Amino acid sequence: MTWKLDSAVEIHKESPYTFYLPSDQVITQLKVGDLVKLIFMATETFDNGCQAERMWVEILERNETDFRGKLANQPYYLSSLQHGDLIDFKSEHICSTQLDDPYAKDMDYYFDKKITVSNDVLSRNEFNFMLRFDPDNEHDLGWVFFSGYEDDEFSANSENFQVISVGKMLNMDDSILEFIDNSETLHCAYERDKDTDILVKIENYDWSIHE
């Protein structure tokens, strides 16, 4: 099965809050002997439904953003690759390293902190209404996201909602980052203004409808 390297930079652009990309500071530090992880994309879908295999490569040579290394894993799916094969790659292909990266702490936050979201939000890839209740635990931010198109019957069914990482919502609209974890937004409601596309706080929201 043939393969190509996927661009970690491009994946990060599409999902900046859920796909970790090593910082420039870390990439600069990489040297011969270090291990980096690359994404090997297959031309066909694997039996498990995936189309990529992430594997470690040991750096043998470096010339600025150009690298040569040898495969440090034995591929599980890609039979055309073998442990020790030489791999030419660029810095844009690196999706992980073994070096400490301060930026990784931000990614941990986006993954560890949870919100509740309606399935309609995920189907439409948009949210237009937000409510913040008291958090249930240290990971819960208390937010519930709605598309704004849900009817009462839909909203009354708990199976139409799921708990996910807040990073998923930030990928849709990161303007909420400025208030998403602010204690002053507890028991607050926000609705997207149709004219400006900005989320605006609703004054005197009637919370009794949720009792």
PDB file of C-alpha atoms in Angstrom:
ATOM      1  CA  MET A   1       0.000   0.000   0.000  1.00  0.00           C
ATOM      2  CA  THR A   2       1.471   3.360  -1.048  1.00  0.00           C
ATOM      3  CA  TRP A   3       1.599   6.345   1.279  1.00  0.00           C
ATOM      4  CA  LYS A   4       2.423  10.042   1.631  1.00  0.00           C
ATOM      5  CA  LEU A   5       3.146  12.297   4.601  1.00  0.00           C
ATOM      6  CA  ASP A   6       0.304  14.478   5.811  1.00  0.00           C
ATOM      7  CA  SER A   7       0.924  18.123   6.697  1.00  0.00           C
ATOM      8  CA  ALA A   8       0.493  18.644  10.439  1.00  0.00           C
ATOM      9  CA  VAL A   9       0.487  22.396   9.806  1.00  0.00           C
ATOM     10  CA  GLU A  10      -2.569  22.173   7.536  1.00  0.00           C
ATOM     11  CA  ILE A  11      -4.452  19.926   9.969  1.00  0.00           C
ATOM     12  CA  HIS A  12      -3.726  22.396  12.776  1.00  0.00           C
ATOM     13  CA  LYS A  13      -5.083  25.270  10.678  1.00  0.00           C
ATOM     14  CA  GLU A  14      -8.385  23.419  10.332  1.00  0.00           C
ATOM     15  CA  SER A  15      -8.589  22.411  14.019  1.00  0.00           C
ATOM     16  CA  PRO A  16      -6.266  24.703  16.002  1.00  0.00           C
ATOM     17  CA  TYR A  17      -7.786  23.894  19.404  1.00  0.00           C
ATOM     18  CA  THR A  18      -7.989  20.117  19.087  1.00  0.00           C
ATOM     19  CA  PHE A  19      -4.930  19.212  17.012  1.00  0.00           C
ATOM     20  CA  TYR A  20      -1.600  19.805  18.738  1.00  0.00           C
ATOM     21  CA  LEU A  21       1.227  21.228  16.629  1.00  0.00           C
ATOM     22  CA  PRO A  22       4.736  21.516  18.124  1.00  0.00           C
ATOM     23  CA  SER A  23       5.691  25.157  18.619  1.00  0.00           C
ATOM     24  CA  ASP A  24       8.397  26.836  16.542  1.00  0.00           C
ATOM     25  CA  GLN A  25      10.509  26.887  19.713  1.00  0.00           C
ATOM     26  CA  VAL A  26      10.432  23.084  19.865  1.00  0.00           C
ATOM     27  CA  ILE A  27      11.029  22.590  16.136  1.00  0.00           C
ATOM     28  CA  THR A  28      14.098  24.829  16.361  1.00  0.00           C
ATOM     29  CA  GLN A  29      15.582  22.632  19.111  1.00  0.00           C
ATOM     30  CA  LEU A  30      15.312  19.376  17.149  1.00  0.00           C
ATOM     31  CA  LYS A  31      18.629  17.709  16.363  1.00  0.00           C
ATOM     32  CA  VAL A  32      20.104  14.444  15.116  1.00  0.00           C
ATOM     33  CA  GLY A  33      19.037  11.567  17.366  1.00  0.00           C
ATOM     34  CA  ASP A  34      15.710  13.104  18.414  1.00  0.00           C
ATOM     35  CA  LEU A  35      12.446  11.301  17.723  1.00  0.00           C
ATOM     36  CA  VAL A  36       9.566  12.994  15.921  1.00  0.00           C
ATOM     37  CA  LYS A  37       6.140  11.660  15.053  1.00  0.00           C
ATOM     38  CA  LEU A  38       4.830  11.856  11.480  1.00  0.00           C
ATOM     39  CA  ILE A  39       1.446  11.057   9.940  1.00  0.00           C
ATOM     40  CA  PHE A  40       1.673   8.494   7.147  1.00  0.00           C
ATOM     41  CA  MET A  41      -1.394   8.708   4.902  1.00  0.00           C
ATOM     42  CA  ALA A  42      -2.354   5.614   2.932  1.00  0.00           C
ATOM     43  CA  THR A  43      -3.874   5.803  -0.528  1.00  0.00           C
ATOM     44  CA  GLU A  44      -6.550   3.339   0.603  1.00  0.00           C
ATOM     45  CA  THR A  45      -8.620   3.024   3.773  1.00  0.00           C
ATOM     46  CA  PHE A  46      -7.392   0.534   6.388  1.00  0.00           C
ATOM     47  CA  ASP A  47      -9.560  -2.325   7.660  1.00  0.00           C
ATOM     48  CA  ASN A  48     -10.303  -0.311  10.817  1.00  0.00           C
ATOM     49  CA  GLY A  49     -11.775   2.542   8.758  1.00  0.00           C
ATOM     50  CA  CYS A  50      -8.799   4.861   9.236  1.00  0.00           C
ATOM     51  CA  GLN A  51      -6.510   6.103   6.503  1.00  0.00           C
ATOM     52  CA  ALA A  52      -3.414   7.135   8.437  1.00  0.00           C
ATOM     53  CA  GLU A  53      -0.809   5.706  10.771  1.00  0.00           C
ATOM     54  CA  ARG A  54       1.240   7.865  13.144  1.00  0.00           C
ATOM     55  CA  MET A  55       4.791   6.657  13.676  1.00  0.00           C
ATOM     56  CA  TRP A  56       8.053   7.785  15.252  1.00  0.00           C
ATOM     57  CA  VAL A  57      11.057   8.639  13.094  1.00  0.00           C
ATOM     58  CA  GLU A  58      14.602   9.142  14.397  1.00  0.00           C
ATOM     59  CA  ILE A  59      16.327  12.197  12.909  1.00  0.00           C
ATOM     60  CA  LEU A  60      19.539  11.344  11.032  1.00  0.00           C
ATOM     61  CA  GLU A  61      20.129  14.615   9.186  1.00  0.00           C
ATOM     62  CA  ARG A  62      18.803  18.162   9.347  1.00  0.00           C
ATOM     63  CA  ASN A  63      19.133  21.108   6.984  1.00  0.00           C
ATOM     64  CA  GLU A  64      16.953  23.924   8.340  1.00  0.00           C
ATOM     65  CA  THR A  65      13.370  22.717   7.660  1.00  0.00           C
ATOM     66  CA  ASP A  66      14.429  19.615   5.710  1.00  0.00           C
ATOM     67  CA  PHE A  67      15.001  16.346   7.568  1.00  0.00           C
ATOM     68  CA  ARG A  68      16.019  12.770   6.905  1.00  0.00           C
ATOM     69  CA  GLY A  69      15.335  10.042   9.420  1.00  0.00           C
ATOM     70  CA  LYS A  70      14.734   6.349   9.872  1.00  0.00           C
ATOM     71  CA  LEU A  71      11.464   4.762  10.857  1.00  0.00           C
ATOM     72  CA  ALA A  72      11.553   3.795  14.540  1.00  0.00           C
ATOM     73  CA  ASN A  73       8.287   1.813  14.476  1.00  0.00           C
ATOM     74  CA  GLN A  74       7.212  -1.355  12.736  1.00  0.00           C
ATOM     75  CA  PRO A  75       4.088  -0.285  10.803  1.00  0.00           C
ATOM     76  CA  TYR A  76       0.901  -2.104  11.704  1.00  0.00           C
ATOM     77  CA  TYR A  77      -1.056  -1.368   8.529  1.00  0.00           C
ATOM     78  CA  LEU A  78       1.364   0.044   5.944  1.00  0.00           C
ATOM     79  CA  SER A  79       3.043  -3.076   4.616  1.00  0.00           C
ATOM     80  CA  SER A  80       5.107  -1.038   2.138  1.00  0.00           C
ATOM     81  CA  LEU A  81       7.071   0.451   5.064  1.00  0.00           C
ATOM     82  CA  GLN A  82       9.485  -1.344   7.376  1.00  0.00           C
ATOM     83  CA  HIS A  83      11.293  -0.492  10.598  1.00  0.00           C
ATOM     84  CA  GLY A  84      14.511   1.353   9.729  1.00  0.00           C
ATOM     85  CA  ASP A  85      13.336   2.667   6.344  1.00  0.00           C
ATOM     86  CA  LEU A  86      14.736   6.086   5.420  1.00  0.00           C
ATOM     87  CA  ILE A  87      12.160   8.887   5.448  1.00  0.00           C
ATOM     88  CA  ASP A  88      12.635  12.371   3.985  1.00  0.00           C
ATOM     89  CA  PHE A  89      10.349  14.967   5.541  1.00  0.00           C
ATOM     90  CA  LYS A  90       9.934  18.636   6.401  1.00  0.00           C
ATOM     91  CA  SER A  91       9.150  20.425   9.638  1.00  0.00           C
ATOM     92  CA  GLU A  92       5.526  20.879   8.526  1.00  0.00           C
ATOM     93  CA  HIS A  93       5.056  17.100   8.740  1.00  0.00           C
ATOM     94  CA  ILE A  94       6.003  16.863  12.440  1.00  0.00           C
ATOM     95  CA  CYS A  95       2.947  16.378  14.662  1.00  0.00           C
ATOM     96  CA  SER A  96       4.718  15.478  17.915  1.00  0.00           C
ATOM     97  CA  THR A  97       8.134  15.336  19.592  1.00  0.00           C
ATOM     98  CA  GLN A  98       9.550  14.133  22.907  1.00  0.00           C
ATOM     99  CA  LEU A  99      10.683  17.624  23.925  1.00  0.00           C
ATOM    100  CA  ASP A 100       8.921  19.753  26.535  1.00  0.00           C
ATOM    101  CA  ASP A 101       6.604  22.293  24.934  1.00  0.00           C
ATOM    102  CA  PRO A 102       4.963  25.034  27.051  1.00  0.00           C
ATOM    103  CA  TYR A 103       2.256  25.381  24.388  1.00  0.00           C
ATOM    104  CA  ALA A 104       1.145  21.808  25.082  1.00  0.00           C
ATOM    105  CA  LYS A 105      -0.341  22.996  28.401  1.00  0.00           C
ATOM    106  CA  ASP A 106      -2.829  25.143  26.469  1.00  0.00           C
ATOM    107  CA  MET A 107      -3.833  22.127  24.406  1.00  0.00           C
ATOM    108  CA  ASP A 108      -4.318  20.117  27.610  1.00  0.00           C
ATOM    109  CA  TYR A 109      -6.794  22.767  28.779  1.00  0.00           C
ATOM    110  CA  TYR A 110      -8.766  22.678  25.518  1.00  0.00           C
ATOM    111  CA  PHE A 111      -8.999  18.885  25.789  1.00  0.00           C
ATOM    112  CA  ASP A 112      -9.568  18.476  29.539  1.00  0.00           C
ATOM    113  CA  LYS A 113     -12.254  21.141  29.968  1.00  0.00           C
ATOM    114  CA  LYS A 114     -15.693  19.886  28.969  1.00  0.00           C
ATOM    115  CA  ILE A 115     -18.952  21.407  27.802  1.00  0.00           C
ATOM    116  CA  THR A 116     -22.349  19.990  26.870  1.00  0.00           C
ATOM    117  CA  VAL A 117     -23.497  20.370  23.287  1.00  0.00           C
ATOM    118  CA  SER A 118     -26.608  19.483  21.339  1.00  0.00           C
ATOM    119  CA  ASN A 119     -26.144  16.985  18.535  1.00  0.00           C
ATOM    120  CA  ASP A 120     -27.639  19.566  16.182  1.00  0.00           C
ATOM    121  CA  VAL A 121     -24.666  21.856  16.833  1.00  0.00           C
ATOM    122  CA  LEU A 122     -22.296  19.122  15.720  1.00  0.00           C
ATOM    123  CA  SER A 123     -24.431  18.322  12.677  1.00  0.00           C
ATOM    124  CA  ARG A 124     -24.536  21.942  11.533  1.00  0.00           C
ATOM    125  CA  ASN A 125     -21.051  22.830  12.785  1.00  0.00           C
ATOM    126  CA  GLU A 126     -22.399  26.032  14.308  1.00  0.00           C
ATOM    127  CA  PHE A 127     -23.748  27.311  17.616  1.00  0.00           C
ATOM    128  CA  ASN A 128     -25.889  30.371  18.216  1.00  0.00           C
ATOM    129  CA  PHE A 129     -27.017  30.078  21.828  1.00  0.00           C
ATOM    130  CA  MET A 130     -25.113  29.349  25.063  1.00  0.00           C
ATOM    131  CA  LEU A 131     -26.173  28.854  28.666  1.00  0.00           C
ATOM    132  CA  ARG A 132     -23.882  28.502  31.667  1.00  0.00           C
ATOM    133  CA  PHE A 133     -25.001  26.523  34.691  1.00  0.00           C
ATOM    134  CA  ASP A 134     -23.036  25.571  37.804  1.00  0.00           C
ATOM    135  CA  PRO A 135     -20.246  23.135  36.799  1.00  0.00           C
ATOM    136  CA  ASP A 136     -20.707  19.506  37.885  1.00  0.00           C
ATOM    137  CA  ASN A 137     -16.994  18.860  38.488  1.00  0.00           C
ATOM    138  CA  GLU A 138     -13.509  20.319  38.007  1.00  0.00           C
ATOM    139  CA  HIS A 139     -13.477  19.452  34.304  1.00  0.00           C
ATOM    140  CA  ASP A 140     -16.968  20.760  33.540  1.00  0.00           C
ATOM    141  CA  LEU A 141     -17.196  24.426  32.528  1.00  0.00           C
ATOM    142  CA  GLY A 142     -20.976  24.440  32.970  1.00  0.00           C
ATOM    143  CA  TRP A 143     -21.750  25.570  29.423  1.00  0.00           C
ATOM    144  CA  VAL A 144     -24.475  24.108  27.235  1.00  0.00           C
ATOM    145  CA  PHE A 145     -24.313  24.959  23.519  1.00  0.00           C
ATOM    146  CA  PHE A 146     -27.300  25.060  21.160  1.00  0.00           C
ATOM    147  CA  SER A 147     -27.602  25.642  17.432  1.00  0.00           C
ATOM    148  CA  GLY A 148     -30.747  27.676  18.016  1.00  0.00           C
ATOM    149  CA  TYR A 149     -32.784  25.421  15.735  1.00  0.00           C
ATOM    150  CA  GLU A 150     -33.695  22.806  18.366  1.00  0.00           C
ATOM    151  CA  ASP A 151     -37.388  22.546  19.265  1.00  0.00           C
ATOM    152  CA  ASP A 152     -38.721  21.847  22.764  1.00  0.00           C
ATOM    153  CA  GLU A 153     -39.129  18.118  22.126  1.00  0.00           C
ATOM    154  CA  PHE A 154     -35.527  17.827  20.946  1.00  0.00           C
ATOM    155  CA  SER A 155     -34.159  19.796  23.899  1.00  0.00           C
ATOM    156  CA  ALA A 156     -36.155  17.737  26.409  1.00  0.00           C
ATOM    157  CA  ASN A 157     -34.403  14.524  25.339  1.00  0.00           C
ATOM    158  CA  SER A 158     -31.033  14.116  27.063  1.00  0.00           C
ATOM    159  CA  GLU A 159     -29.939  11.672  24.358  1.00  0.00           C
ATOM    160  CA  ASN A 160     -29.758  14.626  21.978  1.00  0.00           C
ATOM    161  CA  PHE A 161     -26.858  16.072  23.967  1.00  0.00           C
ATOM    162  CA  GLN A 162     -23.305  14.951  24.648  1.00  0.00           C
ATOM    163  CA  VAL A 163     -20.268  16.060  26.637  1.00  0.00           C
ATOM    164  CA  ILE A 164     -17.212  17.001  24.568  1.00  0.00           C
ATOM    165  CA  SER A 165     -13.991  18.979  24.916  1.00  0.00           C
ATOM    166  CA  VAL A 166     -14.324  22.756  24.748  1.00  0.00           C
ATOM    167  CA  GLY A 167     -11.693  22.818  22.001  1.00  0.00           C
ATOM    168  CA  LYS A 168     -14.297  21.527  19.538  1.00  0.00           C
ATOM    169  CA  MET A 169     -16.384  24.652  20.088  1.00  0.00           C
ATOM    170  CA  LEU A 170     -13.345  26.910  19.881  1.00  0.00           C
ATOM    171  CA  ASN A 171     -12.612  25.464  16.453  1.00  0.00           C
ATOM    172  CA  MET A 172     -16.033  26.740  15.379  1.00  0.00           C
ATOM    173  CA  ASP A 173     -15.734  30.183  16.971  1.00  0.00           C
ATOM    174  CA  ASP A 174     -12.863  31.144  19.265  1.00  0.00           C
ATOM    175  CA  SER A 175     -14.340  34.536  20.133  1.00  0.00           C
ATOM    176  CA  ILE A 176     -15.804  32.782  23.191  1.00  0.00           C
ATOM    177  CA  LEU A 177     -12.301  32.226  24.560  1.00  0.00           C
ATOM    178  CA  GLU A 178     -12.339  35.628  26.259  1.00  0.00           C
ATOM    179  CA  PHE A 179     -15.219  34.656  28.551  1.00  0.00           C
ATOM    180  CA  ILE A 180     -15.522  30.856  28.397  1.00  0.00           C
ATOM    181  CA  ASP A 181     -13.897  30.296  31.815  1.00  0.00           C
ATOM    182  CA  ASN A 182     -14.665  33.637  33.444  1.00  0.00           C
ATOM    183  CA  SER A 183     -16.378  33.268  36.834  1.00  0.00           C
ATOM    184  CA  GLU A 184     -18.516  36.310  36.009  1.00  0.00           C
ATOM    185  CA  THR A 185     -20.268  34.366  33.246  1.00  0.00           C
ATOM    186  CA  LEU A 186     -21.833  31.830  35.633  1.00  0.00           C
ATOM    187  CA  HIS A 187     -25.614  31.783  35.201  1.00  0.00           C
ATOM    188  CA  CYS A 188     -25.321  33.768  31.979  1.00  0.00           C
ATOM    189  CA  ALA A 189     -26.869  33.304  28.553  1.00  0.00           C
ATOM    190  CA  TYR A 190     -25.483  34.404  25.196  1.00  0.00           C
ATOM    191  CA  GLU A 191     -27.170  34.587  21.807  1.00  0.00           C
ATOM    192  CA  ARG A 192     -25.617  35.274  18.421  1.00  0.00           C
ATOM    193  CA  ASP A 193     -26.694  38.551  16.838  1.00  0.00           C
ATOM    194  CA  LYS A 194     -27.867  37.778  13.298  1.00  0.00           C
ATOM    195  CA  ASP A 195     -26.635  41.103  11.934  1.00  0.00           C
ATOM    196  CA  THR A 196     -23.154  41.200  13.488  1.00  0.00           C
ATOM    197  CA  ASP A 197     -22.612  37.438  14.026  1.00  0.00           C
ATOM    198  CA  ILE A 198     -21.356  38.327  17.532  1.00  0.00           C
ATOM    199  CA  LEU A 199     -22.439  36.469  20.666  1.00  0.00           C
ATOM    200  CA  VAL A 200     -24.229  38.954  22.911  1.00  0.00           C
ATOM    201  CA  LYS A 201     -25.088  38.498  26.578  1.00  0.00           C
ATOM    202  CA  ILE A 202     -28.831  38.276  27.233  1.00  0.00           C
ATOM    203  CA  GLU A 203     -29.832  40.574  30.055  1.00  0.00           C
ATOM    204  CA  ASN A 204     -32.454  39.323  32.530  1.00  0.00           C
ATOM    205  CA  TYR A 205     -32.610  35.844  31.010  1.00  0.00           C
ATOM    206  CA  ASP A 206     -35.499  33.784  32.425  1.00  0.00           C
ATOM    207  CA  TRP A 207     -33.791  30.828  34.111  1.00  0.00           C
ATOM    208  CA  SER A 208     -37.083  29.522  35.515  1.00  0.00           C
ATOM    209  CA  ILE A 209     -37.749  27.665  32.257  1.00  0.00           C
ATOM    210  CA  HIS A 210     -34.876  25.301  33.148  1.00  0.00           C
ATOM    211  CA  GLU A 211     -36.126  24.443  36.628  1.00  0.00           C
TER     212      GLU A 211
END
